[in-house]
Coordinates of C-alpha atoms in Angstrom, one line a residue:
T1 CA 0.0 0.0 0.0
F2 CA 1.1 3.6 -0.7
E3 CA 0.1 6.2 1.7
K4 CA 1.5 9.6 2.8
G5 CA 4.6 9.2 0.7
K6 CA 5.4 5.8 2.1
L7 CA 5.1 2.4 0.5
E8 CA 4.4 -0.5 2.9
G9 CA 4.4 -4.2 1.9
Q10 CA 4.7 -7.8 2.9
L11 CA 7.1 -10.4 1.6
K12 CA 6.5 -14.2 1.7
N13 CA 9.2 -16.5 0.4
F14 CA 10.4 -13.6 -1.8
P15 CA 13.6 -14.3 -3.8
L16 CA 16.5 -12.4 -2.3
S17 CA 18.2 -12.1 -5.8
L18 CA 15.5 -9.5 -6.7
L19 CA 16.7 -7.2 -3.8
N20 CA 20.3 -6.9 -5.1
Y21 CA 19.6 -3.4 -6.3
W22 CA 19.6 -2.3 -2.6
V23 CA 22.7 -4.3 -1.6
P24 CA 25.8 -2.0 -1.7
V25 CA 28.4 -4.8 -1.8
G26 CA 28.0 -8.4 -2.9
K27 CA 25.2 -10.3 -4.6
F28 CA 22.5 -12.7 -3.5
S29 CA 22.1 -15.8 -5.8
E30 CA 19.8 -17.9 -3.6
G31 CA 17.5 -17.6 -0.6
R32 CA 14.1 -16.4 0.4
V33 CA 12.9 -13.6 2.7
T34 CA 9.6 -13.2 4.6
G35 CA 8.4 -10.2 6.5
Q36 CA 7.2 -6.6 6.5
F37 CA 8.9 -3.5 5.1
A38 CA 8.4 0.2 4.3
V39 CA 10.2 2.6 1.9
D40 CA 9.8 6.2 1.1
G41 CA 8.9 7.7 -2.3
E42 CA 12.5 7.5 -3.4
G43 CA 13.0 3.9 -2.4
N44 CA 14.9 4.5 0.7
P45 CA 14.2 2.0 3.5
L46 CA 12.2 3.3 6.5
S47 CA 11.6 0.0 8.4
A48 CA 11.8 -3.7 8.0
N49 CA 11.2 -6.9 10.1
L50 CA 12.5 -9.8 8.0
Q51 CA 13.4 -13.4 8.2
V52 CA 16.0 -14.9 5.8
V53 CA 16.2 -18.6 4.9
G54 CA 18.7 -20.5 2.8
A55 CA 20.5 -17.5 1.3
A56 CA 23.7 -17.6 -0.8
F57 CA 25.7 -14.4 -0.9
A58 CA 28.8 -13.8 -3.0
L59 CA 31.6 -11.2 -2.3
P60 CA 34.6 -10.6 -4.5
T61 CA 37.0 -12.9 -2.5
S62 CA 34.6 -14.9 -0.3
G63 CA 31.0 -15.9 0.2
I64 CA 28.2 -17.3 2.4
D65 CA 25.9 -20.3 2.0
R66 CA 22.8 -21.4 3.9
L67 CA 22.4 -18.0 5.5
T68 CA 19.5 -18.0 7.9
G69 CA 18.3 -15.4 10.5
T70 CA 16.4 -12.2 11.3
L71 CA 16.9 -8.5 10.6
S72 CA 14.9 -5.6 12.2
F73 CA 15.4 -2.0 10.9
N74 CA 13.9 1.4 11.7
A75 CA 15.4 4.5 10.1
D76 CA 14.6 6.6 13.1
L77 CA 15.9 4.2 15.7
G78 CA 18.4 1.6 14.6
V79 CA 19.0 -2.0 13.4
Q80 CA 19.3 -5.4 15.0
W81 CA 20.3 -8.8 13.5
A82 CA 21.0 -12.4 14.3
L83 CA 22.3 -14.5 11.4
E84 CA 24.2 -17.8 10.9
G85 CA 25.4 -19.8 8.0
I86 CA 28.5 -21.3 6.2
A87 CA 31.2 -18.9 5.3
K88 CA 33.7 -19.6 2.5
A89 CA 37.2 -18.2 2.0
Q90 CA 40.3 -19.8 0.5
S91 CA 38.1 -22.6 -0.7
T92 CA 37.5 -23.5 2.9
P93 CA 33.9 -23.6 4.4
F94 CA 33.3 -22.9 8.1
P95 CA 30.2 -22.1 10.2
F96 CA 29.6 -18.7 11.7
R97 CA 27.1 -16.9 13.8
C98 CA 26.7 -13.1 13.8
E99 CA 24.6 -11.0 16.2
G100 CA 24.6 -7.2 16.6
K101 CA 22.6 -4.0 17.1
G102 CA 23.1 -0.3 16.6
F103 CA 21.3 3.0 17.2
F104 CA 21.6 5.6 14.5
K105 CA 21.1 8.9 16.5
S106 CA 23.8 8.1 19.1
R107 CA 26.0 6.3 16.4
W108 CA 26.5 3.4 18.8
M109 CA 26.8 -0.2 17.6
E110 CA 28.1 -3.6 18.7
S111 CA 28.5 -6.8 16.8
K112 CA 30.2 -10.2 17.3
I113 CA 30.9 -12.9 14.9
A114 CA 31.7 -16.4 16.3
F115 CA 33.4 -19.2 14.5
D116 CA 34.1 -22.8 15.8
A117 CA 37.0 -21.8 18.0
S118 CA 37.5 -18.1 17.4
W119 CA 35.6 -14.8 17.3
C120 CA 35.7 -11.2 16.3
S121 CA 33.9 -8.2 17.8
L122 CA 33.3 -4.7 16.5
S123 CA 31.8 -1.8 18.4
K124 CA 31.5 1.9 18.2
D125 CA 30.6 4.7 20.7
E126 CA 33.1 7.5 21.0
K127 CA 35.7 5.3 19.4
W128 CA 35.7 2.3 17.0
R129 CA 36.9 -0.9 18.8
C130 CA 37.8 -4.3 17.4
E131 CA 38.9 -7.4 19.1
V132 CA 39.9 -10.8 17.6
C133 CA 40.5 -14.1 19.4
N134 CA 42.3 -17.0 17.8
L135 CA 41.5 -15.8 14.3
H136 CA 42.8 -17.9 11.4
S137 CA 43.7 -16.6 7.9
E138 CA 40.6 -17.9 6.1
E139 CA 38.4 -16.3 8.7
G140 CA 40.4 -13.1 8.5
I141 CA 40.1 -13.0 4.7
W142 CA 36.3 -13.6 4.9
L143 CA 35.9 -10.7 7.4
Q144 CA 38.2 -8.4 5.3
S145 CA 36.1 -9.0 2.1
G146 CA 33.1 -7.4 3.9
L147 CA 35.0 -4.7 5.8
V148 CA 36.5 -3.2 2.6
A149 CA 33.1 -1.7 1.9
I150 CA 33.6 0.4 5.1
W151 CA 37.4 0.9 5.0
P152 CA 38.6 0.6 1.3
A153 CA 42.3 0.8 2.4
M154 CA 42.0 -2.7 3.8
R155 CA 41.9 -4.1 0.3
D156 CA 45.6 -3.5 0.0
W157 CA 46.5 -6.1 2.7
T158 CA 46.0 -9.9 2.7
F159 CA 46.1 -12.1 5.8
V160 CA 47.8 -15.1 4.0
A161 CA 48.4 -17.4 6.9
G162 CA 48.7 -17.7 10.7
T163 CA 46.7 -17.2 13.9
L164 CA 46.0 -13.7 15.3
N165 CA 44.9 -12.4 18.7
G166 CA 44.6 -8.7 19.3
K167 CA 42.6 -5.5 19.8
A168 CA 42.5 -2.1 18.3
E169 CA 40.7 1.2 18.8
W170 CA 40.6 4.3 16.7
T171 CA 39.1 7.7 16.0
D172 CA 39.5 10.0 13.0
A173 CA 42.7 11.4 14.7
N174 CA 44.2 8.5 16.6
W175 CA 44.6 4.8 16.7
R176 CA 46.2 2.0 18.8
A177 CA 46.6 -1.7 18.0
Q178 CA 47.9 -4.5 20.2
F179 CA 48.4 -8.0 18.8
D180 CA 50.0 -11.4 19.2
A181 CA 50.4 -13.7 16.2
E182 CA 51.9 -17.1 15.3
H183 CA 53.1 -18.4 11.9
L184 CA 52.0 -15.0 10.4
V185 CA 52.2 -14.2 6.7
I186 CA 50.9 -10.8 5.6
Q187 CA 51.0 -9.6 2.0
K188 CA 50.7 -6.1 0.4
G189 CA 51.0 -6.1 -3.3
D190 CA 54.2 -7.8 -4.3
Y191 CA 55.6 -7.6 -0.8
S192 CA 55.1 -10.0 2.1
I193 CA 56.0 -10.3 5.7
A194 CA 56.4 -13.7 7.4
C195 CA 57.4 -14.6 11.0
E196 CA 57.0 -17.5 13.5
R197 CA 55.8 -15.2 16.3
A198 CA 55.0 -11.5 16.4
Q199 CA 53.8 -9.2 19.1
G200 CA 53.1 -5.5 19.0
D201 CA 51.7 -2.4 20.6
L202 CA 51.4 0.2 18.0
T203 CA 50.0 3.7 17.8
N204 CA 49.7 6.5 15.2
E205 CA 52.5 8.3 17.1
G206 CA 55.0 5.4 16.6

């Protein structure tokens, strides 16, 4: 229905591939969505309460199969999600679960992605904060393929091999990163760095 400059509708087992126009990065090839939504006269989303089943989603260097979960969105308030599926990177499949929420007016958000024996959290209030625990290279590459949409500079680096623990926080003006890695191989363009064990506590001040 269209009323007062707002289009409201319901979806039932709607093919996700038909929504790729509104997806900024990646592409759905399979899956269905059921729920309610509203958009304004220009097609901008106003609200949604959706359930996703059996989705397949492709990114340039990774992908997701059997994605299932829920997403709630309100343009005046915020967003909340709970999703799980099978991630793919370096030809390796592995299960994941992602939960998170955020509030637009306060610009606050928190999210956590859990794998079999590792996890990654990302949050924002006055600062951005990220923490990883026992992260392996295929998991890191999978995460990176999504994060380049937010921080394009990450595209220049590749987490080739190893296991990483660490945390970082940053603002527009300052950043700090602490890490502990084993059997680490990182590549940027034609250059690579390899080490059996690496520890660091780095800041933008050196």
